[in-house]
Backbone as JSON, one array per atom type, in Angstrom:
{
  "sequence": "MDGRRMTTVGLILAVGLAVSGCTATTDAGRDATPSASATPTPAPTPTPAPDAAEVAAAEAKLPIPVDEIPKWAETAVPGSGTEGYVGSLSGWLSDASSANYVSQFQSLEPGTYQAQIACRGDGTISASGGDLDAGLSAQPTQCSNATIAFDMMTTGTGLEVVLDLQGDPTIYAVSLRRVG",
  "N": [[42.86, 6.2, 105.35], [42.59, 4.3, 108.34], [42.07, 0.78, 109.19], [40.21, 0.5, 111.32], [38.74, 2.87, 111.29], [37.54, 2.72, 108.77], [35.92, 0.49, 109.15], [34.23, 1.48, 111.12], [32.96, 3.6, 109.74], [31.68, 2.07, 107.79], [29.9, 0.57, 109.4], [28.3, 2.63, 110.41], [27.1, 3.55, 108.05], [25.69, 1.23, 107.34], [23.89, 0.99, 109.51], [22.52, 3.37, 109.17], [21.27, 2.92, 106.68], [19.62, 0.77, 107.38], [17.93, 1.95, 109.27], [16.67, 3.9, 107.75], [15.16, 2.39, 106.01], [15.96, 1.65, 103.49], [16.95, -0.65, 101.01], [19.21, -2.81, 99.35], [19.09, -3.07, 95.81], [18.27, -5.67, 93.64], [18.32, -7.53, 90.55], [16.08, -9.15, 90.76], [14.57, -7.72, 92.6], [13.89, -5.48, 91.1], [12.04, -6.46, 89.35], [9.89, -6.92, 90.9], [6.47, -6.84, 92.04], [4.71, -3.76, 92.21], [4.05, -1.9, 95.23], [0.93, -1.83, 97.11], [0.25, 0.78, 97.49], [0.95, 2.18, 95.26], [-0.17, 4.03, 92.44], [-1.91, 2.7, 89.85], [-1.39, 2.94, 86.31], [-3.87, 3.4, 83.98], [-4.46, 1.06, 81.42], [-4.5, 1.65, 77.89], [-7.53, 1.42, 76.03], [-7.8, -1.12, 73.75], [-8.09, -0.72, 70.22], [-10.36, -2.29, 68.17], [-9.38, -4.43, 65.49], [-10.01, -3.74, 62.05], [-12.66, -5.45, 60.44], [-11.98, -7.83, 58.01], [-13.74, -8.56, 55.94], [-15.56, -6.43, 55.97], [-13.89, -4.31, 55.29], [-13.13, -5.1, 52.69], [-15.62, -4.95, 51.45], [-16.05, -2.2, 51.66], [-13.92, -1.25, 50.07], [-14.83, -2.13, 47.59], [-16.77, -0.27, 47.02], [-15.44, 1.99, 46.26], [-14.54, 4.51, 43.81], [-12.38, 3.89, 42.14], [-9.89, 1.25, 41.91], [-7.95, 0.51, 44.88], [-5.15, 0.32, 44.54], [-4.73, 2.04, 42.42], [-5.02, 4.6, 43.31], [-2.71, 6.29, 44.06], [-1.67, 6.98, 41.48], [-3.87, 8.32, 40.31], [-3.97, 10.48, 42.1], [-1.72, 11.95, 41.4], [-2.52, 13.42, 39.19], [-4.78, 14.68, 40.08], [-4.37, 16.7, 41.97], [-2.13, 19.55, 42.45], [1.33, 18.81, 41.91], [4.77, 17.92, 42.71], [6.13, 19.55, 40.89], [5.02, 22.03, 41.05], [5.14, 25.49, 41.85], [6.26, 26.4, 45.06], [5.49, 24.05, 46.25], [5.08, 21.8, 48.96], [4.32, 19.33, 49.92], [2.3, 16.29, 49.76], [-0.52, 14.08, 50.03], [-2.37, 11.01, 49.83], [-5.11, 8.7, 49.58], [-7.66, 6.59, 50.99], [-10.81, 6.74, 52.69], [-13.01, 5.16, 55.01], [-15.75, 3.95, 56.99], [-15.28, 1.34, 57.72], [-12.52, 0.92, 57.58], [-10.92, 3.32, 58.31], [-12.23, 6.31, 59.32], [-11.12, 8.7, 59.78], [-8.27, 10.83, 59.37], [-5.05, 11.96, 60.12], [-2.4, 14.1, 59.44], [0.86, 15.3, 59.92], [2.97, 17.92, 59.17], [5.85, 18.48, 60.23], [8.08, 20.28, 60.07], [7.5, 22.61, 58.64], [7.78, 26.03, 57.9], [6.37, 28.92, 59.61], [3.54, 30.54, 58.1], [1.55, 31.23, 55.15], [-0.35, 28.82, 53.55], [-1.55, 27.04, 50.72], [-3.96, 24.64, 50.43], [-5.02, 21.96, 48.47], [-7.67, 19.89, 47.85], [-8.83, 16.91, 46.48], [-11.57, 14.84, 46.01], [-13.25, 11.76, 45.53], [-16.1, 9.78, 45.26], [-18.93, 8.56, 47.17], [-19.1, 9.76, 49.63], [-18.57, 12.46, 52.02], [-15.84, 14.48, 52.66], [-14.46, 16.21, 55.33], [-12.13, 18.7, 55.55], [-9.59, 20.0, 57.52], [-7.18, 22.32, 58.8], [-4.15, 23.59, 60.31], [-2.09, 25.16, 62.88], [0.23, 23.03, 64.65], [-0.05, 22.76, 67.5], [-1.98, 24.62, 68.16], [-4.55, 24.36, 67.26], [-7.21, 23.67, 64.88], [-8.57, 24.9, 61.73], [-11.5, 26.88, 62.02], [-13.78, 26.52, 60.42], [-14.21, 23.73, 58.68], [-13.3, 22.64, 55.36], [-15.56, 21.34, 53.07], [-15.62, 18.5, 51.1], [-17.04, 16.96, 48.42], [-17.1, 14.8, 45.99], [-15.45, 16.5, 44.38], [-12.99, 19.07, 43.58], [-11.19, 21.18, 45.54], [-9.74, 24.23, 46.59], [-8.15, 25.74, 49.39], [-7.07, 28.11, 51.87], [-4.59, 28.0, 54.47], [-3.31, 29.25, 57.47], [-0.37, 29.5, 59.41], [1.17, 30.11, 62.57], [3.23, 29.15, 63.97], [5.99, 26.79, 63.81], [5.37, 24.06, 61.71], [2.55, 22.14, 60.53], [-0.73, 20.89, 60.57], [-2.92, 18.55, 59.1], [-6.21, 17.48, 58.92], [-8.5, 14.99, 58.12], [-11.85, 14.05, 57.85], [-14.35, 11.67, 57.4], [-17.7, 11.54, 56.3], [-20.25, 9.39, 55.6], [-20.28, 7.29, 52.66], [-17.5, 5.17, 51.5], [-14.63, 6.91, 50.31], [-12.2, 8.31, 48.09], [-9.17, 10.29, 48.34], [-7.02, 13.09, 47.6], [-4.51, 15.25, 48.59], [-2.79, 18.29, 48.35], [-0.16, 20.47, 49.27], [1.02, 23.79, 49.2], [3.29, 26.47, 49.66], [2.28, 29.8, 49.91], [2.75, 32.25, 50.98]],
  "CA": [[42.09, 5.82, 106.51], [43.0, 3.0, 108.86], [41.05, -0.27, 109.15], [39.13, 0.7, 112.3], [37.87, 3.97, 110.83], [36.73, 2.22, 107.65], [34.91, -0.39, 109.73], [33.28, 2.35, 111.81], [32.18, 4.27, 108.71], [30.83, 1.04, 107.19], [28.82, 0.27, 110.34], [27.39, 3.78, 110.46], [26.3, 3.51, 106.83], [24.77, 0.09, 107.42], [22.83, 1.34, 110.45], [21.72, 4.42, 108.53], [20.41, 2.3, 105.68], [18.62, -0.05, 108.07], [16.97, 2.85, 109.91], [15.9, 4.62, 106.74], [14.32, 1.45, 105.29], [16.49, 1.38, 102.15], [17.58, -1.95, 100.81], [19.91, -2.93, 98.07], [18.22, -3.55, 94.75], [18.83, -6.69, 92.76], [17.47, -7.7, 89.38], [14.81, -9.72, 91.21], [13.83, -6.64, 93.24], [13.36, -4.57, 90.07], [10.9, -7.1, 88.7], [8.85, -7.17, 91.89], [5.21, -6.16, 91.87], [4.7, -2.55, 93.0], [3.24, -1.97, 96.45], [-0.47, -1.5, 96.96], [0.06, 2.22, 97.55], [1.24, 2.77, 93.96], [-1.34, 4.27, 91.63], [-1.69, 2.09, 88.54], [-1.73, 3.71, 85.12], [-4.81, 2.58, 83.22], [-4.01, 0.64, 80.08], [-5.42, 2.15, 76.88], [-8.47, 0.46, 75.48], [-7.37, -1.45, 72.39], [-9.04, -0.5, 69.13], [-10.49, -3.55, 67.44], [-8.91, -4.42, 64.11], [-11.15, -3.74, 61.14], [-13.06, -6.74, 59.91], [-11.5, -7.93, 56.63], [-14.88, -8.59, 55.01], [-16.1, -5.07, 55.91], [-12.92, -3.5, 54.53], [-13.26, -5.5, 51.29], [-16.89, -4.39, 50.96], [-15.83, -0.76, 51.51], [-13.07, -1.07, 48.88], [-15.65, -2.36, 46.4], [-17.58, 0.93, 46.79], [-14.6, 3.09, 45.81], [-14.68, 4.75, 42.37], [-11.27, 3.23, 41.45], [-9.21, 0.31, 42.8], [-7.05, 1.12, 45.85], [-3.78, 0.43, 44.02], [-4.67, 3.1, 41.4], [-5.19, 5.91, 43.94], [-1.54, 7.16, 43.92], [-1.58, 7.48, 40.11], [-4.94, 9.31, 40.18], [-3.61, 11.64, 42.9], [-0.72, 12.73, 40.66], [-3.2, 14.32, 38.26], [-5.94, 15.3, 40.72], [-3.94, 17.9, 42.69], [-0.78, 19.97, 42.04], [2.41, 17.95, 42.38], [6.08, 18.46, 43.09], [6.58, 20.54, 39.92], [4.3, 23.28, 41.3], [5.88, 26.47, 42.65], [5.92, 26.44, 46.47], [5.04, 22.72, 46.69], [5.73, 21.31, 50.19], [3.97, 17.95, 50.21], [0.98, 15.8, 49.37], [-0.93, 12.79, 50.58], [-3.53, 10.45, 49.16], [-5.58, 7.44, 50.14], [-9.11, 6.45, 51.02], [-11.42, 6.69, 54.02], [-14.29, 4.47, 55.15], [-16.05, 3.56, 58.36], [-14.75, -0.01, 57.96], [-11.06, 0.96, 57.76], [-10.67, 4.49, 59.14], [-12.99, 7.46, 58.83], [-10.36, 9.9, 60.15], [-6.86, 10.78, 59.0], [-4.3, 13.12, 60.59], [-1.03, 14.15, 58.94], [1.58, 16.45, 60.43], [4.17, 18.37, 58.47], [6.52, 18.99, 61.43], [9.13, 21.29, 59.91], [7.12, 23.72, 57.78], [7.91, 27.36, 58.5], [5.11, 29.65, 59.73], [3.17, 31.27, 56.9], [0.27, 30.92, 54.51], [-0.28, 27.67, 52.65], [-2.77, 26.69, 50.02], [-4.22, 23.21, 50.34], [-5.99, 21.6, 47.46], [-8.16, 18.54, 48.09], [-9.7, 16.28, 45.49], [-12.18, 13.63, 46.57], [-14.19, 11.07, 44.64], [-16.85, 8.74, 45.96], [-20.25, 9.01, 47.6], [-19.02, 10.36, 50.95], [-18.11, 13.85, 52.13], [-14.67, 14.61, 53.52], [-14.22, 17.52, 55.93], [-10.69, 18.93, 55.64], [-9.21, 21.11, 58.4], [-5.74, 22.45, 58.94], [-3.69, 24.67, 61.16], [-0.88, 24.95, 63.68], [0.3, 21.72, 65.32], [-0.55, 22.77, 68.88], [-2.91, 25.71, 68.41], [-5.9, 24.05, 66.83], [-7.51, 23.6, 63.45], [-9.44, 25.94, 61.19], [-12.83, 26.85, 62.63], [-14.73, 25.99, 59.45], [-13.57, 22.79, 57.75], [-13.72, 22.63, 53.97], [-16.32, 20.13, 52.76], [-15.33, 18.01, 49.75], [-17.93, 15.89, 48.02], [-16.93, 14.6, 44.55], [-15.01, 17.8, 43.86], [-11.62, 19.5, 43.85], [-11.36, 22.47, 46.2], [-8.54, 24.84, 47.17], [-8.42, 26.62, 50.53], [-5.86, 28.6, 52.52], [-4.34, 27.73, 55.88], [-2.23, 30.08, 58.0], [0.25, 29.0, 60.64], [1.98, 31.1, 63.28], [4.37, 28.43, 64.52], [6.56, 25.79, 62.92], [4.58, 22.85, 61.55], [1.18, 22.25, 60.03], [-1.49, 19.64, 60.72], [-4.07, 18.38, 58.21], [-7.13, 16.47, 59.45], [-9.59, 14.62, 57.21], [-12.91, 13.27, 58.49], [-15.34, 11.19, 56.42], [-19.1, 11.27, 56.62], [-20.89, 8.7, 54.49], [-19.69, 6.13, 51.99], [-16.07, 5.2, 51.24], [-14.24, 7.98, 49.39], [-10.77, 8.49, 47.91], [-8.77, 11.7, 48.45], [-5.65, 13.54, 47.32], [-4.3, 16.59, 49.15], [-1.5, 18.88, 48.01], [0.12, 21.71, 49.99], [2.08, 24.64, 48.67], [3.43, 27.73, 50.39], [1.9, 30.96, 49.09], [3.13, 33.5, 51.63]],
  "C": [[42.57, 4.48, 107.0], [41.82, 2.04, 108.89], [39.91, -0.05, 110.1], [38.19, 1.81, 111.86], [36.97, 3.5, 109.68], [35.63, 1.3, 108.15], [33.83, 0.44, 110.41], [32.38, 3.06, 110.81], [31.22, 3.28, 108.06], [29.67, 0.68, 108.08], [27.82, 1.41, 110.42], [26.5, 3.81, 109.22], [25.29, 2.38, 106.86], [23.61, 0.39, 108.35], [21.93, 2.4, 109.84], [20.78, 3.85, 107.49], [19.31, 1.48, 106.32], [17.54, 0.83, 108.68], [16.09, 3.53, 108.88], [15.0, 3.7, 105.92], [14.8, 1.17, 103.88], [17.1, 0.0, 102.12], [18.28, -1.94, 99.48], [18.95, -3.5, 97.04], [18.96, -4.57, 93.92], [17.93, -6.76, 91.54], [16.11, -8.26, 89.78], [13.95, -8.65, 91.86], [13.23, -5.68, 92.22], [12.14, -5.16, 89.39], [9.74, -7.33, 89.65], [7.6, -6.35, 91.58], [5.2, -4.9, 92.73], [3.78, -2.7, 94.2], [1.82, -1.51, 96.19], [-0.7, 0.01, 96.96], [0.35, 2.9, 96.2], [-0.05, 2.92, 93.17], [-1.1, 3.68, 90.25], [-2.09, 3.04, 87.42], [-2.67, 2.85, 84.3], [-4.26, 2.28, 81.84], [-4.99, 1.2, 79.06], [-6.31, 1.04, 76.37], [-8.05, 0.15, 74.05], [-8.48, -1.19, 71.38], [-9.14, -1.8, 68.35], [-10.0, -3.4, 66.0], [-10.12, -4.43, 63.19], [-11.42, -5.15, 60.62], [-12.7, -6.79, 58.42], [-12.64, -7.92, 55.63], [-15.49, -7.2, 54.86], [-15.19, -4.16, 55.09], [-13.03, -3.82, 53.04], [-14.55, -4.94, 50.68], [-16.77, -2.88, 50.76], [-14.98, -0.47, 50.28], [-13.87, -1.21, 47.6], [-16.5, -1.14, 46.06], [-16.76, 2.12, 46.28], [-14.73, 3.28, 44.3], [-13.55, 4.16, 41.53], [-10.63, 2.24, 42.41], [-8.17, 1.03, 43.68], [-5.64, 1.3, 45.28], [-3.63, 1.49, 42.91], [-4.78, 4.5, 42.01], [-3.94, 6.79, 43.8], [-1.39, 7.76, 42.51], [-2.64, 8.55, 39.86], [-4.55, 10.6, 40.91], [-2.61, 12.55, 42.19], [-1.35, 13.73, 39.71], [-4.35, 15.09, 38.9], [-5.6, 16.6, 41.44], [-2.53, 18.29, 42.23], [0.29, 19.1, 42.68], [3.7, 18.69, 42.65], [6.62, 19.49, 42.11], [5.93, 21.91, 40.11], [5.12, 24.2, 42.18], [5.36, 26.48, 44.09], [5.47, 25.11, 47.05], [5.82, 22.27, 47.93], [5.36, 19.87, 50.52], [2.58, 17.59, 49.75], [0.71, 14.48, 50.06], [-2.16, 12.32, 49.83], [-3.89, 9.13, 49.81], [-7.09, 7.35, 50.06], [-9.57, 6.33, 52.46], [-12.72, 5.91, 53.95], [-14.52, 4.17, 56.62], [-15.43, 2.21, 58.7], [-13.24, 0.0, 58.2], [-10.69, 2.09, 58.7], [-11.42, 5.65, 58.52], [-12.28, 8.77, 59.14], [-8.9, 9.72, 59.77], [-6.21, 12.08, 59.48], [-2.88, 13.01, 60.04], [-0.39, 15.43, 59.45], [2.83, 16.7, 59.59], [4.96, 19.15, 59.52], [7.42, 20.19, 61.2], [8.74, 22.47, 59.02], [7.21, 25.04, 58.55], [6.53, 28.02, 58.64], [4.82, 30.41, 58.43], [1.8, 30.87, 56.4], [0.49, 29.81, 53.5], [-1.62, 27.49, 51.96], [-2.85, 25.17, 49.98], [-5.21, 23.01, 49.21], [-6.37, 20.15, 47.72], [-9.05, 18.13, 46.93], [-10.28, 15.04, 46.15], [-13.19, 13.08, 45.57], [-14.81, 9.92, 45.42], [-18.17, 9.34, 46.44], [-20.26, 9.59, 49.02], [-18.59, 11.82, 50.87], [-16.93, 13.87, 53.1], [-14.57, 16.05, 54.0], [-12.71, 17.65, 56.11], [-10.44, 20.17, 56.5], [-7.7, 21.17, 58.46], [-5.39, 23.58, 59.86], [-2.41, 24.32, 61.89], [-0.94, 23.61, 64.41], [-0.35, 21.74, 66.69], [-1.64, 23.8, 69.14], [-4.33, 25.43, 67.94], [-6.08, 24.16, 65.33], [-8.4, 24.76, 63.04], [-10.86, 25.76, 61.76], [-13.87, 26.24, 61.7], [-14.01, 25.03, 58.52], [-14.13, 22.94, 56.34], [-14.39, 21.3, 53.69], [-16.07, 19.74, 51.31], [-16.24, 16.82, 49.47], [-17.88, 15.77, 46.49], [-16.49, 15.89, 43.86], [-13.51, 17.96, 44.06], [-11.72, 20.94, 44.35], [-10.01, 22.94, 46.74], [-8.96, 25.73, 48.33], [-7.1, 26.98, 51.18], [-5.81, 28.2, 53.98], [-3.18, 28.62, 56.31], [-1.69, 29.44, 59.27], [1.09, 30.11, 61.25], [3.21, 30.47, 63.91], [4.88, 27.42, 63.5], [5.66, 24.56, 62.89], [3.16, 23.14, 61.13], [0.52, 20.88, 60.17], [-2.68, 19.66, 59.76], [-4.9, 17.23, 58.76], [-8.25, 16.26, 58.45], [-10.57, 13.74, 57.97], [-13.97, 12.93, 57.44], [-16.72, 11.08, 57.05], [-19.69, 10.58, 55.4], [-20.07, 7.55, 53.94], [-18.19, 6.28, 51.76], [-15.73, 6.19, 50.11], [-12.72, 8.04, 49.29], [-10.44, 9.98, 48.01], [-7.33, 11.87, 47.99], [-5.57, 14.96, 47.86], [-2.9, 17.04, 48.78], [-1.36, 20.18, 48.78], [1.22, 22.48, 49.29], [2.09, 25.95, 49.46], [3.13, 28.88, 49.44], [2.28, 32.28, 49.76], [3.73, 33.31, 52.96]]
}
């Protein structure tokens, strides 16, 4: 292309940009405040951090010290030496720290799994499980100072386990194994 054609094309592009309202963007333009017509996304409400004194008081109500829970869990529910074992979890729940716990086993194949939950303390833990996106079991298993086994069936890949506490601080151990 010769110089006059390039100048003409450049002028046409410049006029086109001016007419369409487009402007070049600089780093300063990217940091600019959005226009009033933009719909703001509401910020999530922050969850207050648990009060340290309340958490310490809840820990004092547990049947064993927090640092002993993993060792207790090894004997409370079936472990890795059990046929079909796919995973386990343990910990404690309280209103002061967290009364709800959700764990997802993302890569488990569809099938039937047996969950075994052991809980100790003066609270009751409701345990539910099921497919990741399809919902939880209709009737949660209630654990109150006991060890209980229950079955969960999944139709898709992955499994979700949900624990909810009602009452006083309580420790738990959950083990999962594939049975079908």
